[in-house]
XYZ file of C-alpha atoms in Angstrom:
701
model
C 39.860 13.256 149.691
C 40.185 9.561 150.391
C 43.399 7.615 150.258
C 44.416 6.604 146.727
C 46.212 3.634 145.207
C 48.406 3.808 142.128
C 47.943 1.407 139.230
C 51.610 0.383 139.284
C 52.191 0.185 143.002
C 50.422 -1.473 145.884
C 51.383 1.296 148.285
C 48.740 3.540 149.721
C 49.598 7.182 149.032
C 48.165 10.118 150.899
C 46.845 12.688 148.420
C 45.880 16.031 149.946
C 43.398 18.511 148.492
C 44.574 21.961 147.351
C 42.269 24.933 147.839
C 42.181 27.087 144.684
C 40.367 30.416 144.418
C 39.862 31.584 140.824
C 37.856 34.683 141.837
C 35.263 33.869 139.191
C 37.691 34.594 136.340
C 38.102 32.231 133.400
C 36.143 29.230 132.223
C 36.751 26.393 134.712
C 33.418 24.611 134.444
C 35.031 21.205 133.794
C 37.628 21.522 136.586
C 36.794 19.637 139.766
C 39.901 20.342 141.868
C 43.582 19.780 142.562
C 45.325 17.242 144.785
C 48.970 17.106 145.803
C 51.213 14.323 147.052
C 53.906 15.430 149.495
C 55.563 12.044 150.240
C 56.689 10.184 147.136
C 59.574 9.447 144.796
C 59.835 8.068 141.265
C 61.542 4.660 140.918
C 62.116 2.706 137.706
C 60.552 -0.731 137.565
C 61.806 -3.822 135.755
C 60.078 -2.778 132.508
C 61.791 0.607 132.399
C 58.726 2.541 133.531
C 58.403 4.787 136.553
C 56.531 3.863 139.703
C 55.452 6.198 142.503
C 56.828 4.957 145.816
C 56.015 6.524 149.175
C 58.713 8.182 151.321
C 59.013 8.840 155.029
C 59.954 12.487 154.502
C 58.216 14.928 152.185
C 60.017 15.418 148.890
C 58.203 17.683 146.487
C 54.615 18.464 145.712
C 53.055 17.009 142.589
C 49.704 18.509 141.616
C 47.167 16.074 140.291
C 44.172 17.057 138.203
C 40.928 15.265 138.893
C 38.705 15.349 135.842
C 35.188 14.428 134.844
C 34.247 12.025 132.147
C 35.109 12.938 128.573
C 32.647 15.311 127.029
C 31.189 14.792 123.593
C 33.157 17.553 121.863
C 36.477 16.589 123.498
C 37.085 20.054 124.991
C 37.455 18.578 128.474
C 40.318 16.377 127.291
C 42.223 19.318 125.798
C 41.691 21.401 128.927
C 42.953 18.624 131.207
C 46.049 18.133 129.042
C 46.779 21.841 129.158
C 46.315 22.029 132.932
C 48.481 18.975 133.557
C 51.305 20.430 131.415
C 51.108 23.686 133.362
C 51.206 21.777 136.645
C 54.283 19.803 135.536
C 56.126 22.997 134.585
C 55.217 24.627 137.865
C 56.451 21.535 139.723
C 59.827 21.683 137.970
C 60.179 25.382 138.735
C 59.225 24.690 142.334
C 61.958 22.069 142.619
C 64.573 24.380 141.130
C 63.602 27.203 143.457
C 63.906 24.854 146.415
C 67.403 23.860 145.365
C 68.590 27.356 144.594
C 66.932 30.591 145.669
C 68.016 34.076 144.690
C 67.437 36.702 147.319
C 67.969 40.410 146.813
C 69.376 42.020 149.911
C 68.822 45.568 151.112
C 72.195 46.708 149.812
C 71.162 45.768 146.260
C 73.384 42.705 145.860
C 71.958 39.393 144.688
C 73.116 36.510 146.835
C 72.653 32.801 146.188
C 71.129 31.039 149.147
C 70.491 27.375 149.782
C 67.611 25.903 151.726
C 66.790 27.405 155.066
C 68.780 26.035 157.974
C 67.121 23.615 160.274
C 67.367 23.505 164.037
C 70.622 21.589 163.722
C 72.241 24.291 161.549
C 74.840 25.002 164.244
C 76.071 21.451 163.839
C 76.911 22.073 160.192
C 78.720 25.255 161.131
C 80.681 23.353 163.735
C 81.707 20.904 161.024
C 83.126 23.836 159.022
C 85.296 24.729 162.010
C 86.858 21.281 162.359
C 89.831 22.362 160.271
C 90.335 25.378 162.548
C 90.493 23.485 165.838
C 94.264 23.777 165.891
C 94.147 27.566 165.402
C 95.744 29.407 168.297
C 93.333 32.061 169.617
C 95.162 32.727 172.884
C 95.847 36.342 171.871
C 92.152 37.109 172.499
C 92.068 35.451 175.921
C 92.415 38.563 178.105
C 90.137 40.824 176.046
C 86.770 39.541 177.390
C 85.493 38.492 173.968
C 82.289 36.369 174.111
C 82.622 32.728 173.105
C 80.200 33.095 170.194
C 82.175 36.052 168.814
C 85.463 34.225 169.402
C 84.082 31.321 167.410
C 83.241 33.668 164.524
C 86.688 35.278 164.678
C 88.200 31.816 164.519
C 86.142 31.005 161.439
C 87.339 34.245 159.793
C 90.971 33.380 160.704
C 91.423 36.478 162.867
C 93.925 34.849 165.197
C 95.141 38.007 166.933
C 93.720 41.460 167.614
C 95.038 44.644 166.069
C 96.596 47.294 168.352
C 93.437 49.442 168.406
C 91.360 46.372 169.329
C 93.747 45.227 172.037
C 93.700 48.655 173.694
C 89.986 49.410 173.407
C 88.279 46.073 174.189
C 89.165 45.761 177.928
C 88.098 49.325 178.718
C 84.945 49.047 176.628
C 83.820 45.609 177.868
C 85.134 45.314 181.413
C 85.136 48.971 182.519
C 82.171 50.090 180.360
C 83.962 53.357 179.514
C 83.411 55.597 176.516
C 86.016 55.050 173.794
C 87.612 57.707 171.585
C 89.922 55.992 169.122
C 92.231 57.425 166.461
C 94.123 54.877 164.370
C 95.396 54.592 160.835
C 93.169 53.362 158.028
C 92.736 49.601 157.770
C 93.584 49.015 161.445
C 90.343 47.194 162.409
C 88.351 49.995 164.020
C 85.017 48.395 163.053
C 85.599 45.345 165.253
C 86.980 47.601 167.985
C 83.451 48.890 168.583
C 81.531 45.930 167.118
C 82.761 43.323 169.610
C 81.822 45.408 172.702
C 78.367 46.061 171.240
C 77.707 42.347 170.751
C 79.074 41.503 174.219
C 76.901 44.059 176.042
C 73.732 43.193 174.109
C 74.157 39.471 174.797
C 74.634 40.224 178.502
C 71.554 42.466 178.589
C 69.413 39.811 176.898
C 70.579 37.107 179.296
C 69.843 39.366 182.249
C 66.331 40.108 180.970
C 65.598 36.422 180.431
C 66.779 35.524 183.916
C 64.682 38.296 185.508
C 61.591 37.671 183.377
C 58.448 37.858 185.568
C 54.763 38.250 185.038
C 55.046 41.996 185.600
C 57.495 42.711 182.798
C 56.161 40.371 180.129
C 54.726 43.382 178.298
C 58.215 44.831 177.686
C 59.515 44.590 174.089
C 61.267 41.278 173.556
C 63.718 42.761 171.062
C 64.421 46.387 172.039
C 66.754 48.690 170.135
C 70.068 48.522 171.977
C 72.667 50.156 169.713
C 72.877 52.770 166.965
C 75.817 53.141 164.553
C 76.047 56.373 162.524
C 78.251 56.665 159.405
C 78.757 59.491 156.881
C 78.239 57.465 153.667
C 75.841 54.768 152.544
C 78.542 52.401 151.324
C 80.305 52.563 154.676
C 77.046 51.819 156.507
C 76.473 48.721 154.385
C 80.052 47.586 154.974
C 79.752 48.032 158.761
C 76.555 45.988 158.699
C 78.327 43.139 156.892
C 81.184 43.153 159.402
C 78.765 43.048 162.322
C 76.858 40.169 160.742
C 80.126 38.272 160.380
C 80.886 38.377 164.116
C 77.236 37.706 165.047
C 76.859 34.590 162.889
C 76.684 32.312 165.971
C 74.216 34.496 167.873
C 70.543 35.334 167.469
C 71.179 39.069 167.161
C 69.998 41.039 164.140
C 71.321 44.179 162.479
C 69.625 46.386 159.871
C 70.969 49.172 157.683
C 68.975 52.385 157.113
C 70.394 54.581 154.359
C 69.138 56.913 151.679
C 68.780 56.040 148.012
C 66.685 52.951 148.757
C 62.998 52.310 149.265
C 61.981 53.473 152.767
C 59.079 51.007 152.748
C 61.455 48.052 152.607
C 63.555 49.501 155.392
C 60.441 49.948 157.504
C 59.549 46.281 156.964
C 63.020 45.289 158.151
C 62.693 47.529 161.194
C 59.440 45.772 162.130
C 61.554 42.669 162.788
C 63.019 44.621 165.727
C 66.791 44.330 165.146
C 68.977 44.995 168.158
C 71.464 47.118 166.144
C 70.681 49.747 163.498
C 73.428 51.072 161.202
C 72.320 54.284 159.511
C 73.202 57.544 157.844
C 71.796 60.587 159.676
C 69.546 61.808 156.840
C 67.377 58.724 156.288
C 67.331 57.877 160.005
C 65.972 61.298 160.945
C 63.468 61.092 158.080
C 61.986 57.861 159.463
C 61.941 59.208 163.015
C 60.319 62.494 161.973
C 57.423 60.887 160.072
C 53.871 61.566 161.279
C 53.203 58.001 162.381
C 56.834 57.322 163.175
C 58.609 53.999 163.101
C 57.723 52.093 166.328
C 61.132 50.468 166.640
C 62.965 53.776 166.110
C 60.843 55.438 168.796
C 63.271 53.859 171.281
C 66.220 55.883 169.911
C 66.153 58.348 172.789
C 66.652 55.458 175.252
C 69.392 53.477 173.520
C 72.322 52.366 175.644
C 75.084 52.259 173.018
C 75.914 54.673 170.216
C 78.773 54.621 167.711
C 79.808 57.591 165.562
C 82.185 56.376 162.872
C 84.353 58.925 161.036
C 83.319 61.440 163.682
C 85.491 64.315 162.429
C 83.629 64.239 159.132
C 80.233 63.955 160.801
C 80.621 67.117 162.904
C 81.962 69.360 160.133
C 80.133 72.639 159.747
C 77.584 72.673 156.969
C 77.332 68.873 156.800
C 74.921 66.419 158.410
C 72.487 68.885 159.938
C 70.317 65.911 160.889
C 73.086 64.688 163.188
C 72.675 67.734 165.431
C 68.943 67.065 165.677
C 69.640 63.425 166.509
C 72.140 64.402 169.203
C 69.611 66.780 170.745
C 67.097 63.931 170.849
C 69.622 61.485 172.297
C 70.952 63.855 174.971
C 67.578 65.238 176.037
C 67.387 62.938 179.069
C 70.415 63.531 181.270
C 70.025 60.280 183.239
C 69.935 58.196 180.077
C 72.948 60.054 178.668
C 75.042 59.306 181.745
C 74.289 55.585 181.422
C 74.922 55.467 177.650
C 78.222 54.181 176.298
C 79.625 56.133 173.334
C 82.206 55.039 170.760
C 83.950 57.655 168.586
C 86.407 56.496 165.915
C 88.285 58.004 162.979
C 91.718 57.950 161.395
C 92.110 61.735 161.588
C 90.607 62.635 164.968
C 93.771 64.236 166.331
C 94.884 65.986 163.133
C 95.082 69.777 163.542
C 95.569 72.460 160.902
C 97.469 75.698 160.885
C 95.454 78.876 160.444
C 95.474 80.650 157.068
C 97.474 83.841 156.734
C 94.397 86.084 156.777
C 93.393 84.795 160.250
C 96.819 85.012 161.831
C 96.389 88.794 162.229
C 93.248 88.264 164.293
C 94.255 87.845 167.927
C 91.002 86.058 168.765
C 91.806 83.248 166.346
C 94.319 80.645 167.413
C 95.347 77.142 166.408
C 93.679 74.331 168.337
C 95.807 71.720 170.022
C 94.973 68.019 169.854
C 93.609 68.072 173.395
C 91.395 71.082 172.711
C 90.086 69.521 169.511
C 89.121 66.318 171.333
C 87.441 68.247 174.153
C 85.391 70.230 171.636
C 84.404 66.997 169.880
C 83.378 65.319 173.148
C 81.211 68.272 174.159
C 79.409 68.249 170.795
C 78.760 64.498 170.851
C 77.815 64.310 174.546
C 80.258 61.747 175.921
C 80.571 60.947 179.625
C 83.376 62.073 181.882
C 86.803 60.413 181.704
C 86.531 58.518 178.408
C 89.296 56.209 177.233
C 91.331 58.083 174.588
C 93.446 55.926 172.278
C 95.639 57.705 169.731
C 97.610 55.376 167.457
C 97.845 57.709 164.474
C 101.318 58.286 163.061
C 103.009 61.664 162.890
C 102.856 61.715 159.087
C 99.218 60.594 158.985
C 99.526 57.692 156.517
C 100.386 54.051 157.183
C 103.959 52.816 157.139
C 103.424 50.398 154.228
C 102.181 53.172 151.917
C 104.539 54.491 149.234
C 103.834 58.068 148.178
C 104.895 59.937 145.046
C 103.821 62.786 142.804
C 104.015 63.866 139.160
C 104.401 67.539 138.292
C 102.542 68.348 135.093
C 100.307 70.886 133.436
C 96.526 70.717 133.531
C 96.290 69.497 129.926
C 98.820 66.718 130.551
C 96.981 65.097 133.444
C 94.985 62.818 131.151
C 98.207 61.794 129.415
C 99.976 60.804 132.641
C 96.889 59.055 133.962
C 96.591 56.900 130.838
C 100.343 56.257 130.871
C 100.197 54.954 134.441
C 97.168 52.746 133.759
C 98.903 51.329 130.672
C 102.284 50.707 132.272
C 101.154 49.483 135.712
C 97.915 47.502 135.451
C 96.224 46.600 138.700
C 93.240 47.448 140.861
C 93.289 51.244 140.894
C 91.126 53.993 142.399
C 91.262 57.464 140.816
C 89.912 60.263 143.028
C 88.537 63.546 141.694
C 87.275 66.638 143.474
C 84.071 67.024 141.428
C 81.404 64.939 139.744
C 81.931 66.704 136.393
C 85.568 65.632 136.411
C 84.536 61.997 137.009
C 82.065 62.129 134.111
C 84.589 63.632 131.700
C 87.299 61.150 132.650
C 84.878 58.268 132.182
C 84.155 59.330 128.604
C 87.843 59.743 127.737
C 88.957 56.470 129.342
C 86.050 54.613 127.743
C 87.335 55.732 124.351
C 90.806 54.493 125.364
C 89.369 51.048 126.275
C 90.201 51.302 130.001
C 86.669 50.285 131.164
C 86.321 52.726 134.091
C 83.578 52.424 136.715
C 82.220 55.731 138.087
C 81.125 56.298 141.667
C 79.664 59.624 142.797
C 76.725 61.043 144.725
C 74.512 61.744 141.688
C 74.268 58.048 140.804
C 71.450 55.794 141.960
C 72.397 53.811 145.030
C 71.818 50.467 143.338
C 74.177 51.438 140.500
C 76.795 52.625 142.983
C 76.758 49.266 144.759
C 76.799 47.427 141.433
C 79.919 49.313 140.304
C 81.605 48.588 143.637
C 80.912 44.866 143.221
C 82.297 44.907 139.663
C 85.406 46.744 140.812
C 85.990 44.299 143.665
C 85.575 41.297 141.341
C 88.082 42.545 138.731
C 91.812 42.172 139.337
C 92.507 45.121 137.018
C 89.468 47.177 137.917
C 89.473 50.956 137.564
C 87.227 53.057 139.812
C 86.651 56.776 139.196
C 85.291 58.196 142.424
C 84.675 61.361 144.363
C 85.316 61.615 148.098
C 82.242 59.511 148.948
C 84.540 56.496 148.454
C 87.386 58.000 150.480
C 86.294 57.010 153.992
C 86.075 53.558 155.498
C 85.567 51.383 152.437
C 87.521 48.143 152.761
C 88.095 47.000 149.170
C 90.592 44.131 149.120
C 93.556 44.191 146.802
C 93.656 47.881 145.829
C 97.208 48.439 144.586
C 97.143 52.087 143.521
C 95.365 55.274 144.545
C 95.687 58.193 142.121
C 94.787 61.727 143.120
C 93.826 63.241 139.777
C 93.258 66.524 141.608
C 95.080 67.551 144.781
C 92.758 67.155 147.797
C 91.889 70.365 149.590
C 92.559 69.083 153.125
C 95.023 66.677 154.697
C 92.177 64.568 156.139
C 90.838 63.860 152.656
C 94.326 62.886 151.464
C 94.840 60.478 154.370
C 91.474 58.801 153.873
C 91.879 58.590 150.094
C 95.321 57.027 150.453
C 93.892 54.647 153.054
C 92.008 52.705 150.381
C 95.302 50.963 149.618
C 98.062 49.559 151.858
C 95.485 48.100 154.253
C 96.156 45.356 156.795
C 99.970 45.569 156.448
C 99.904 45.278 152.641
C 101.872 47.547 150.337
C 100.274 50.222 148.195
C 101.012 53.356 146.178
C 99.498 56.826 146.490
C 100.269 58.972 143.434
C 99.307 62.638 143.116
C 99.128 64.655 139.871
C 100.090 68.244 140.690
C 99.601 71.183 138.335
C 101.049 74.672 138.953
C 97.770 76.108 140.262
C 97.583 73.349 142.902
C 101.043 73.980 144.375
C 99.560 76.008 147.229
C 97.275 73.157 148.340
C 100.111 70.672 147.881
C 102.492 72.606 150.160
C 99.800 73.129 152.778
C 99.064 69.386 152.738
C 102.739 68.504 153.263
C 102.989 70.986 156.133
C 99.925 69.577 157.914
C 101.251 66.026 157.538
C 104.597 67.068 159.051
C 106.562 66.216 155.940
C 110.109 67.506 156.137
C 110.522 67.087 152.388
C 108.167 67.069 149.442
C 106.988 63.762 148.008
C 109.375 61.946 145.643
C 108.748 62.321 141.924
C 107.389 59.235 140.185
C 109.794 58.015 137.461
C 108.307 58.209 133.966
C 109.518 56.603 130.739
C 109.254 59.620 128.440
C 109.808 57.525 125.310
C 106.609 55.599 126.001
C 104.883 58.803 127.095
C 105.537 60.361 123.700
C 104.135 57.331 121.887
C 100.824 57.318 123.784
C 100.348 61.081 123.533
C 98.646 60.785 120.138
C 96.094 58.340 121.529
C 95.135 60.606 124.396
C 94.898 63.724 122.232
C 92.655 61.948 119.744
C 90.436 60.593 122.530
C 90.062 64.075 124.071
C 89.205 65.579 120.675
C 86.639 62.860 120.072
C 85.123 63.405 123.500
C 84.670 67.132 122.812
C 82.959 66.440 119.476
C 80.640 63.826 120.978
C 79.701 66.089 123.870
C 78.958 68.994 121.526
C 76.911 66.773 119.226
C 74.872 65.303 122.100
C 74.217 68.784 123.491
C 73.017 70.129 120.139
C 70.803 67.133 119.445
C 69.205 67.375 122.886
C 68.701 71.123 122.472
C 67.179 70.727 119.022
C 64.836 67.990 120.166
C 63.648 70.154 123.033
C 63.030 73.132 120.726
C 61.097 70.979 118.270
C 58.981 69.545 121.047
C 58.147 72.945 122.542
C 57.377 74.599 119.216
C 55.232 71.642 118.218
C 53.207 71.837 121.414
C 52.743 75.603 121.001
C 52.023 75.401 117.238
C 54.783 77.905 116.478
C 56.890 78.186 113.336
C 60.221 79.886 113.952
C 62.133 81.384 111.068
C 65.496 79.906 110.256
C 67.483 83.050 111.098
C 65.848 83.469 114.503
C 66.163 79.766 115.168
C 69.891 79.667 114.393
C 70.542 82.885 116.320
C 68.719 81.800 119.478
C 69.468 78.100 119.661
C 72.287 77.381 117.202
C 70.220 74.695 115.519
C 71.820 72.687 112.723
C 70.229 71.387 109.598
C 70.266 67.639 108.908
C 73.265 67.954 106.572
C 75.422 69.576 109.253
C 74.348 67.005 111.834
C 75.160 64.134 109.487
C 78.558 65.727 108.842
C 79.304 65.716 112.572
C 78.260 62.076 112.842
C 80.539 61.122 109.945
C 83.475 62.972 111.488
C 82.918 61.212 114.820
C 82.798 57.807 113.103
C 86.033 58.490 111.221
C 87.845 59.537 114.392
C 86.547 56.483 116.254
C 87.836 54.162 113.541
C 91.251 55.790 113.577
C 91.417 55.622 117.386
C 90.366 51.966 117.369
C 93.060 51.144 114.822
C 95.591 53.031 116.932
C 94.646 51.078 120.060
C 95.066 47.750 118.251
C 98.658 48.533 117.312
C 101.295 47.519 119.850
C 103.477 50.172 121.400
C 107.053 49.460 120.304
C 109.969 51.058 122.073
C 112.472 52.923 119.946
C 115.537 50.940 119.029
C 113.709 47.579 118.787
C 114.569 46.551 115.228
C 115.082 43.260 113.433
C 112.863 41.106 111.276
C 112.525 38.230 113.687
C 111.066 38.437 117.223
C 113.453 35.632 118.326
C 116.575 37.284 116.956
C 118.084 37.687 120.421
C 117.592 34.011 121.249
C 114.341 34.536 123.153
C 110.868 35.780 122.332
C 110.694 39.540 122.896
C 107.201 41.030 123.006
C 106.937 44.571 121.617
C 104.002 45.380 123.891
C 104.484 47.660 126.856
C 103.791 45.149 129.611
C 105.991 45.576 132.632
C 106.058 43.060 135.447
C 107.617 45.576 137.841
C 105.130 47.042 140.286
C 104.797 50.777 140.657
C 105.666 50.567 144.366
C 108.993 48.860 143.616
C 109.801 51.422 140.931
C 109.366 54.329 143.361
C 111.199 52.608 146.213
C 114.124 51.688 143.975
C 114.316 55.193 142.585
C 114.378 56.753 146.042
C 117.001 54.274 147.233
C 119.333 55.183 144.391
C 118.830 58.926 145.136
C 118.144 59.799 141.528
C 117.346 63.400 140.741
C 114.354 63.654 138.404
C 113.477 67.005 136.929
C 109.850 68.170 137.313
C 107.772 67.328 134.271
C 106.789 70.479 132.404
C 110.140 72.311 132.778
C 111.708 72.737 129.377
C 115.459 73.069 129.243
C 118.051 72.853 126.556
C 119.497 69.372 126.752
C 123.079 68.453 126.073
C 123.837 66.609 122.867
C 124.616 63.402 124.775
C 121.179 63.416 126.430
C 119.174 64.015 123.259
C 116.964 61.001 122.537
C 117.228 59.608 126.069
C 114.997 62.006 127.969
C 112.125 63.885 126.354
C 110.130 66.546 128.244
C-alpha cells in the first residue's frame, strides 16, 4: 500500500498491509483487505476531537478496513460497520494483553507477567538491588559462590549460609567431591547442592565457549548437565523454584518432569534443552523408555552431576523401582561414573532402628550402625571413593525450636480433640493421617464443622493438589489434611502446628512430618493423638529418637471440651447419614441403568434383598432427616461458646468488655512450654477416676 494522509493531520503515516487467509469460508465478497498502523498515538485537538499523530516507536496496531463504494442495497455499509467494530474490540483486547499477560506454568499455577524483558533487563534488576548495596555478604566470601549466584542471594536477603551450606560448599565446589549430607529439616539443604550445580555448569559453559573450534561446532550447545531426583511431585516443583531463584542472573534453564501432568507439554519444555532437569523417577523413566525417546534425555547416561534428595526414602524396598533402572543406566559406563559428582541429602540419613523382637532370635540378623547404613547407601547409589560426609542431625532427630506434646485419648475421641485444638488455637495447621480414607472422612466432618479443610493425597489430580497447596499457603488460618506425600521437603512458610492424627509407623516419618513447622529457627508445635492401640508404635518411636522420657501431655480445658462435644457428635452422625445416603443413591442409579440396558424387570423382594434399594418415600425421609440435622448443627455453630461461671446481664459489668467466645491469644507452643516449666502433672485423658469433692466441677474426664 502507498503512504496515507489523515484528514485531520498533515503527517504522513505508514500503513502496512495485513495478509488474511479466510480459507474460502464465509461471504467476504465486498472485503478488499486490512491495513495496520504501528506508529501512532491519539491526541486531542483544539476542538475536542482526536487526531492521529505519528510516533518514533511503535505503540499498538490499529486495523483499518478498506472498503469499496456503497452498494445499492446498503449491505456493504453494514458489513464494514460490523468489521470495524470487531477490529476495535480486538485492538482493545490486544492492548490489555500487552499490558498484562496470564501465563500458566508447568506446576499448574497462574502467574501474572508483564511485558517481556528487553536487552537492558539486567539494568532494571540492578536498580532493584540499590537498596541492598549496604547488605553485608562477607559470610559467603570463602565458599566459592559465583558472583551471579551471590547477587541472587543478596536479592533474597540470604546474608549468611546455614551450617550445612558452609560445610558442603567448599568441598563440593573447590574439591569436586561427592557430598553426603544429613541435617535437620529446614536447614537449607536445597541450596547446599543447588549452588555447586550452578557453579560447575557455568564453568563448563565458559570452558566450552573458550575452546570452541570448527571441529566441535556440531556438539549440542545446551547439553544436559545435571539431574535432580525427588520422591514427590510437590518437592520437585519446589526444588525447581529454588534453583530458578539463584539462577535469575544467569542464562541457565531448569525444567521439572513429574507425573500427573501432560507429558506432551513436558516434552516441549525439554526441547528447549535445559541444563538441569528436576524429576520424579517414574515420569523420567517413562520418557526415557519411549520408542522414539526424548532427544534431550538421551544424554542422561553421560550427565556429570546427579542429586538424590530424600535418599533414604528413595532407596526403600518396594518403592521407586524406576530408580534402580535409572541407576543401572547411569552407572553402566564406569569411566563416566568416576567423573560424575553425586549429592545425597536427607534429614534422616543416619537414623538407625532397633530390630523387632521376632528377629532378635535370628543370629544372622543384626542392627546396622550409622557407618554401615551409609556404606550400604553409597554402594546402591554408586558414589565415588572418599565422599564428604556431613552429619548435622541431632540426637533426638527433631529441631531444637520444635515443641512436642501428645494427647492420650480413645479412637472415638480423636475427632473431638482435633476440633477442640483447631477451635482454641487457630493458625496455619497441617494434620497428617496414615491413609487416604482417613483424610476423606476428616474432610467431611470438618466441613460440617465449618473448619474449611484442604485435602492433599495421592489420589487427587496434580493440578488440584497444587491448587490446595497455594490456598493453604495464602491463608493465615489454613488447615491442610494430608498423607505422607506432604511430609518430606515441602517448605510452607508460617506453619504453626503439625498434628499427627494417627501415630506414624516409623521415626523417619515423624521427623519429616514435624519438620513442616519450626523451620529456619522459628518456633512450632508437633502434637500427636495417641489411642491405646497405638501405644506400641508410640513407644518404639520414642526409643528410636533416643527420648529418655515420653512426650509431655498437652494441657486441655475440659470445660470447653465438654461444650464442643455435642457439635462433634452431631457432625459425625450427619456424616454417617450422608455417606449412607450417597452410597444407596449411587447403587440404585447403577442398578436402574443396568436393568434398563438389559430390559430386565426385577421383583421388589429380589431387588431389596440383593441391593437394599429404597423406595422414593424412604429416600425422601433420609433427605429430610439430613436437612433437619444440618439446620440444628448450623444453629449450634452460630451460638458462642460460653464458659461456665460467666453470668451477669451486662457484658461490661466488670468494667471492661468481656467476649464470651472462646478466642485465646495464647499460642499452643507457649501453653506447652509453660506447663512443662511448672512441672504440672496431667492425668492421661481417658482414665476415669473418682474425683474428690473439692475437684468436682474443675476437671472433667
